[in-house]
Coordinates of C-alpha atoms and ligand atoms in Angstrom, one line a residue:
X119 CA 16.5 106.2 101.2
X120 CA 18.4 109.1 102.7
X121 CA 21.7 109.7 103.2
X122 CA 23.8 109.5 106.0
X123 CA 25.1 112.4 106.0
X124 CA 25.2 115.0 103.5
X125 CA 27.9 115.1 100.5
X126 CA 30.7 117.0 100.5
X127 CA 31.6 118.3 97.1
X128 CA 33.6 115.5 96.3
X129 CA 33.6 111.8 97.8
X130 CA 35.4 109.2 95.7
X131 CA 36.0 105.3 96.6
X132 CA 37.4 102.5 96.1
X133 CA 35.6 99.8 95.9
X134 CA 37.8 96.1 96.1
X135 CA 35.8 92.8 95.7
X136 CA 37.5 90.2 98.0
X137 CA 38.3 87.9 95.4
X138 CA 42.6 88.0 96.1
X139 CA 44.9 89.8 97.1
X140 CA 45.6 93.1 95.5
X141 CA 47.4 93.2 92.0
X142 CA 48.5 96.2 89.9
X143 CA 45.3 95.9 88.1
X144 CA 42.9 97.1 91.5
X145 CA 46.2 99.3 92.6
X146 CA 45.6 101.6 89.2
X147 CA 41.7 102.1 90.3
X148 CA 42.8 102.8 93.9
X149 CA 45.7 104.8 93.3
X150 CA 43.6 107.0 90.1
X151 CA 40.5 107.0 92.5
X152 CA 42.4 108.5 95.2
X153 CA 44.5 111.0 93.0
X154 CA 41.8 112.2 91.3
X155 CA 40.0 112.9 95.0
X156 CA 43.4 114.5 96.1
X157 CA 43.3 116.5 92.8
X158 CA 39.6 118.0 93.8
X159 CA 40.6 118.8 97.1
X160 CA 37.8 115.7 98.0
X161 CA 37.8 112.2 100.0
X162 CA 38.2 109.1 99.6
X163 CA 36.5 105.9 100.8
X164 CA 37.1 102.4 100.8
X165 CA 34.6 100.0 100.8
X166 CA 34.5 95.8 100.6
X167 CA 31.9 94.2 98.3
X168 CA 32.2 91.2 99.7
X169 CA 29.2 89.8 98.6
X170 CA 29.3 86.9 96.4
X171 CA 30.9 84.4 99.1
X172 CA 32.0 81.6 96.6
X173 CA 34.0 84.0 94.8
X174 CA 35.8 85.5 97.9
X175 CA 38.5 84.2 99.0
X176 CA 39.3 83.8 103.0
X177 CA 41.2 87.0 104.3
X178 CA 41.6 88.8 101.2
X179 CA 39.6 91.5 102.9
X180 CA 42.2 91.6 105.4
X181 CA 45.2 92.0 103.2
X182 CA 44.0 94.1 100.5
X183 CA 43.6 96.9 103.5
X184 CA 46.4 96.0 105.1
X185 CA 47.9 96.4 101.7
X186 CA 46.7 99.8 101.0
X187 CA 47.9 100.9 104.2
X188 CA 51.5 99.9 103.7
X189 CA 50.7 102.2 100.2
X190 CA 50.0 105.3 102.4
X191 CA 46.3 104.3 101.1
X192 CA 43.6 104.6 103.5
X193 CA 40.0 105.9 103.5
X194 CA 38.9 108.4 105.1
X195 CA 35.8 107.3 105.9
X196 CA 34.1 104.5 107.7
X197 CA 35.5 100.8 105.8
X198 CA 32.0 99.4 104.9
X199 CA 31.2 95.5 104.4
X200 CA 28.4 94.9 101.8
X201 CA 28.2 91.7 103.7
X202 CA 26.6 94.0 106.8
X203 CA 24.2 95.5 104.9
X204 CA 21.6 93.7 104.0
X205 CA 18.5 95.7 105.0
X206 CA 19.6 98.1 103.2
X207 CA 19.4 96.3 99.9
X208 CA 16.3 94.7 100.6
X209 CA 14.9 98.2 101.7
X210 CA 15.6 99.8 98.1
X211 CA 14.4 96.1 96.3
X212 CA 11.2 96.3 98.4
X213 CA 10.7 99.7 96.9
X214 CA 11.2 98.7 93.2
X215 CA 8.8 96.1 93.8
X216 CA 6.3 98.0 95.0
X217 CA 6.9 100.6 92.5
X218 CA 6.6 97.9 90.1
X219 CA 10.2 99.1 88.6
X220 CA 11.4 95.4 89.8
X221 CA 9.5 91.9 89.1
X222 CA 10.6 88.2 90.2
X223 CA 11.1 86.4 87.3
X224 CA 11.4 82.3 87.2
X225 CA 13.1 82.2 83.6
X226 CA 16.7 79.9 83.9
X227 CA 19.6 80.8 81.7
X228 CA 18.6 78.3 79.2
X229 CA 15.0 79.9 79.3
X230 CA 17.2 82.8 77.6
X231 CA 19.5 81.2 75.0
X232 CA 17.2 81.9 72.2
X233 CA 17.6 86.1 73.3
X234 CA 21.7 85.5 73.9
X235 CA 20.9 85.8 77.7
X236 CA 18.8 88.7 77.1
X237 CA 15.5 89.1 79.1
X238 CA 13.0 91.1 77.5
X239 CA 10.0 89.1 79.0
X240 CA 9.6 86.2 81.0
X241 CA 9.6 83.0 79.0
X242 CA 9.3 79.9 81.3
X243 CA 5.8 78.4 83.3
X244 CA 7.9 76.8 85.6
X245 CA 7.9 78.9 89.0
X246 CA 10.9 78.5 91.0
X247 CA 10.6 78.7 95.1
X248 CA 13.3 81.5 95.2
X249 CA 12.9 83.5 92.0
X250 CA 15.2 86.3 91.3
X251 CA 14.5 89.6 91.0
X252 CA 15.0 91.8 87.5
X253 CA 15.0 95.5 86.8
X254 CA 11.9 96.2 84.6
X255 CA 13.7 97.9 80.9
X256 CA 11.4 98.5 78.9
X257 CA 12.4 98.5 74.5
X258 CA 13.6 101.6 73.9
X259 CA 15.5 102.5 77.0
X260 CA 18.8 103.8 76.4
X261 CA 21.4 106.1 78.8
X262 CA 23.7 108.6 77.5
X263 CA 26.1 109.6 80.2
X264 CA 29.8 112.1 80.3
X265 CA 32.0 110.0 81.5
X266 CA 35.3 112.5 82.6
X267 CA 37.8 110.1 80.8
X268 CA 36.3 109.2 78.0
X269 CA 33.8 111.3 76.9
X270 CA 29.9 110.8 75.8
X271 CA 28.9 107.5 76.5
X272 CA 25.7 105.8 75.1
X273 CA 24.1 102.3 75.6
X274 CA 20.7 100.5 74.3
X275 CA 20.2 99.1 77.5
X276 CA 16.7 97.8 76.7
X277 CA 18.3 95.9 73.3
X278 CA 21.9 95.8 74.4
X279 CA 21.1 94.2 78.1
X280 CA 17.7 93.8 78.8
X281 CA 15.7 93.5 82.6
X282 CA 18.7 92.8 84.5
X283 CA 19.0 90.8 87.7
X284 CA 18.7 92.5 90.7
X285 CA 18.8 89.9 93.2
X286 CA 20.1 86.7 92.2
X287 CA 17.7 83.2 92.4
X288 CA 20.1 81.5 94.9
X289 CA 19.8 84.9 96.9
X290 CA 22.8 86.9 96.6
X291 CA 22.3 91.0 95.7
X292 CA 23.6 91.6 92.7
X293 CA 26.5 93.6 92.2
X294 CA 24.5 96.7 90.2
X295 CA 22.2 97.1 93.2
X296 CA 24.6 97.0 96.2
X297 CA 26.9 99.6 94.7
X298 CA 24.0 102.0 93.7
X299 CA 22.7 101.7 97.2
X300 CA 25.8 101.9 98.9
X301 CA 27.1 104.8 96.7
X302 CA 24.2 106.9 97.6
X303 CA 23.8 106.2 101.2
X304 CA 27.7 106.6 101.5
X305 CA 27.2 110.3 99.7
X306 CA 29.6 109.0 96.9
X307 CA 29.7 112.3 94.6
X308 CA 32.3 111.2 92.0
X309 CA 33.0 107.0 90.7
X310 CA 36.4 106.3 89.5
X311 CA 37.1 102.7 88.3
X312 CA 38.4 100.8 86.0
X313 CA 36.9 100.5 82.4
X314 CA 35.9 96.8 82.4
X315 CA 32.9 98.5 84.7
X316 CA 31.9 100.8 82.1
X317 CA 29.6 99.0 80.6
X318 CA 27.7 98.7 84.1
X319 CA 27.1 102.2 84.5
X320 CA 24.0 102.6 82.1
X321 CA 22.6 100.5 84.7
X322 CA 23.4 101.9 87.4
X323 CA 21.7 104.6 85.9
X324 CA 18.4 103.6 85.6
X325 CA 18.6 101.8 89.0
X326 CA 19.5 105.6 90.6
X327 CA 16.0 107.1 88.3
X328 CA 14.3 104.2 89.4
X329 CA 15.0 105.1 93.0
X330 CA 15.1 108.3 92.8
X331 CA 18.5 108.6 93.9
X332 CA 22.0 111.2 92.4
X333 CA 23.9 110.1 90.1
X334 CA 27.6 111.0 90.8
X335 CA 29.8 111.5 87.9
X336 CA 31.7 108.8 86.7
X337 CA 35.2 108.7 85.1
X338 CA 36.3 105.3 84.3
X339 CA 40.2 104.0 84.1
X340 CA 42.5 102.8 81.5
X341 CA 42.9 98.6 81.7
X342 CA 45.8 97.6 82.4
X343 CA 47.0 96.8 78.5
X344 CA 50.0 95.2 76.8
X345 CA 51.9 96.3 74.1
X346 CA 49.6 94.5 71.9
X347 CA 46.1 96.5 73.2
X348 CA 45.3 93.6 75.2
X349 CA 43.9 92.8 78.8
X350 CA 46.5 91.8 80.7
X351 CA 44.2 90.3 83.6
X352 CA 46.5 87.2 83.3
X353 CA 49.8 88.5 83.2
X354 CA 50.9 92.1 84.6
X355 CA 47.6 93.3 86.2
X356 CA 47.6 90.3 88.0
X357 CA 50.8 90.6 89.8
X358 CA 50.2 90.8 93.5
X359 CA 51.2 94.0 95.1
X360 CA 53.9 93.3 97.8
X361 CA 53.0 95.1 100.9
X362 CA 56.9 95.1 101.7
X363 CA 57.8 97.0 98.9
X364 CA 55.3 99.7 98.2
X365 CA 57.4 102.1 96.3
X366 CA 58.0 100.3 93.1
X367 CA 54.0 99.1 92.6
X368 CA 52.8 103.0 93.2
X369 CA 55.5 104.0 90.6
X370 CA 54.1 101.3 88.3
X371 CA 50.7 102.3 88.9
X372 CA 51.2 106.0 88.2
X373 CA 53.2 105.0 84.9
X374 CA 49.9 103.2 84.0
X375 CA 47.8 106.2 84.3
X376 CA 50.3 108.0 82.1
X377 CA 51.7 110.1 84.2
X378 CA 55.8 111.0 83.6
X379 CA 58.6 108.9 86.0
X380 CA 60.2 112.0 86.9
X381 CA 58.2 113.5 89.7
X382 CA 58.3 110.2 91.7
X383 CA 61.4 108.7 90.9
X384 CA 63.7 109.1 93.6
X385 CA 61.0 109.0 96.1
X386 CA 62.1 106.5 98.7
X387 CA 58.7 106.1 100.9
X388 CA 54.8 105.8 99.8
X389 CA 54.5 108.6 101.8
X390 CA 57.3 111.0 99.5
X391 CA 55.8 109.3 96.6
X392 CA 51.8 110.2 97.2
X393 CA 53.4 113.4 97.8
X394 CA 54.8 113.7 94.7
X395 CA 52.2 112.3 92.8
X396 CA 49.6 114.5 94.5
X397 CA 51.5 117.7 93.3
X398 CA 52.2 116.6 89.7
X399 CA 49.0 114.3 88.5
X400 CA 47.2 115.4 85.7
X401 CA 44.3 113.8 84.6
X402 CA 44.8 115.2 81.4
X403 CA 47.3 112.5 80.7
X404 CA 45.5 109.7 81.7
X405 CA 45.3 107.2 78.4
X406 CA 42.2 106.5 76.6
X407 CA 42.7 102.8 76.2
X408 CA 38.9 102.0 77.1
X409 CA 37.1 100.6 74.8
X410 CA 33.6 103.0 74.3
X411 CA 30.6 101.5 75.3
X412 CA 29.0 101.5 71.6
X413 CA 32.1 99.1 70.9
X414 CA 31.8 96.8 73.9
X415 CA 28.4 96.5 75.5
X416 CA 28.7 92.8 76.4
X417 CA 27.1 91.6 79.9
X418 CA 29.5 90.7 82.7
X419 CA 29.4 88.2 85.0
X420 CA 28.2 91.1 87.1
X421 CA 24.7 90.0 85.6
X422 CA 24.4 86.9 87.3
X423 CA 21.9 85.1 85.3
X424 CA 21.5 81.8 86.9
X425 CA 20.8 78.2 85.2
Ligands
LIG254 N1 33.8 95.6 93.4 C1 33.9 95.8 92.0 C2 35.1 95.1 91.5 O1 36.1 94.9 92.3 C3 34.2 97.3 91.8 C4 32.9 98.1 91.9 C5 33.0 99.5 91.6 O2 34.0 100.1 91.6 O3 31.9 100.0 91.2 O4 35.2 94.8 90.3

């Protein structure tokens, strides 16, 4: 794969799933993402990873930009669809296959109860017409990465999550692929997101060796916590960000990534208050609430195992 065009020394992005609208959770990525581009002088993309169509939800696409616009938010680069990319993704799986980093496995989700969803090798005789694809980890494989938040991270990836999915058995790409493709071809020098992600970049990793592709660096953002250390996807994070009133969901934002009330409080406009932000963030303060990868090295749903 090449690139596009060649990296500046910093390209961040967001990167919204169009599964709603946009809530104060995916406003702390987009507004830390884009402060922390601002901060190095770099820019900062958008991009919709629309590609899992029974989790997106019509038009969200639609108003999560239109959304960020009314927040003074918008990229400065092309607005990319996963959707519309297809050949790229099966351009960079054709290449794993014939490098033999990538196989087609038949096994169910069932097949792997007896691992905890884990596939180390293929289990099952039965062959399935549209098998998925995995990632090839062999025992033994494990990534160490500095993340800019939160320090060294290190996972097992071979014990902790095994050959993962690359292409899912009723066809969709999976998540790990696209964004490794897309970050690449997009020249995406620096990932800011939040930290329910962070266990995904080990494998992201290996996917960029495996292709032969730069890793950017990575810095991953606080969740959005209550008072009592817990994910408040339910509750706070999820309260949709009202386009009509910008003001108070950036100054919410910024007091989630730690950063002091003062500097923006009597802004009046997004505009004044990107501003202000722009001239007074500091990553520095930006809380360590993420749990580290040895801690937390679950699989997502990102996986997408299939029955
Ligand atoms: N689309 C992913 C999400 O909304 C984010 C991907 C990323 O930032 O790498 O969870």
């Amino acid at each position: 794969m090449t690139r596009s065009e060649p990296s500046p020394p910093y390209r961040g992005r967001f990167a919204p799933s169009p599964t709603g609208d946009l809530h104060l959770g995916s406003l702390v990525a987009a507004l830390g993402s884009w402060l922390m581009a601002r901060a190095a002088g770099g820019e900062w993309w958008v991009r919709i990873e629309d590609l899992d169509p029974p989790r997106e939800v019509a038009g969200a696409s639609e108003r999560q930009l239109a959304t960020l616009a009314a927040l003074g938010l918008t990229s400065d680069g092309p607005v990319v669809r996963q959707s519309d990319r297809n050949a790229l993704y099966q351009a960079a799986l054709d290449r794993l296959l014939a490098s033999g980093h990538a196989f087609e496995c038949h096994c169910s989700r069932t097949d792997l109860a007896a691992t905890g969803g884990v596939h180390r090798t293929c289990v099952t005789d039965r062959r399935r017409d549209h098998p998925a694809v995995r990632l090839r980890v062999p025992d033994g494989t494990s990534v160490t990465f500095h993340d800019l938040l939160l320090g060294q991270q290190h996972q097992d990836v071979g014990r902790e999550v095994g050959d993962f999915v690359l292409r899912r058995a009723d066809g969709p790409w999976a998540y790990q692929l696209a964004v490794v493709v897309d970050d690449a071809d997009q020249g995406v020098t620096d990932v800011v997101r939040g930290a329910d992600l962070l266990d995904s970049t080990p494998r992201q990793i290996l996917l960029q060796r495996a292709l032969g592709l730069p890793t950017p660096r990575h810095a991953h953002l606080p969740l959005v916590v209550g008072p009592d250390g817990r994910k408040l996807s339910k509750s706070l994070a999820a309260v949709p960000v009202d386009p009509a009133s910008p003001v108070p969901a950036l100054r919410a934002a910024w007091g989630l990534l730690g950063q002091p009330p003062g500097p923006v409080a009597n802004c009046t406009t997004a505009d004044d208050l990107l501003q202000a932000a722009r001239q007074h963030f500091d990553a520095a303060r930006i809380p360590n609430t993420a749990p580290t990868l040895r801690r937390d090295a679950q699989q997502s749903f990102h996986d997408g195992t299939l029955e």
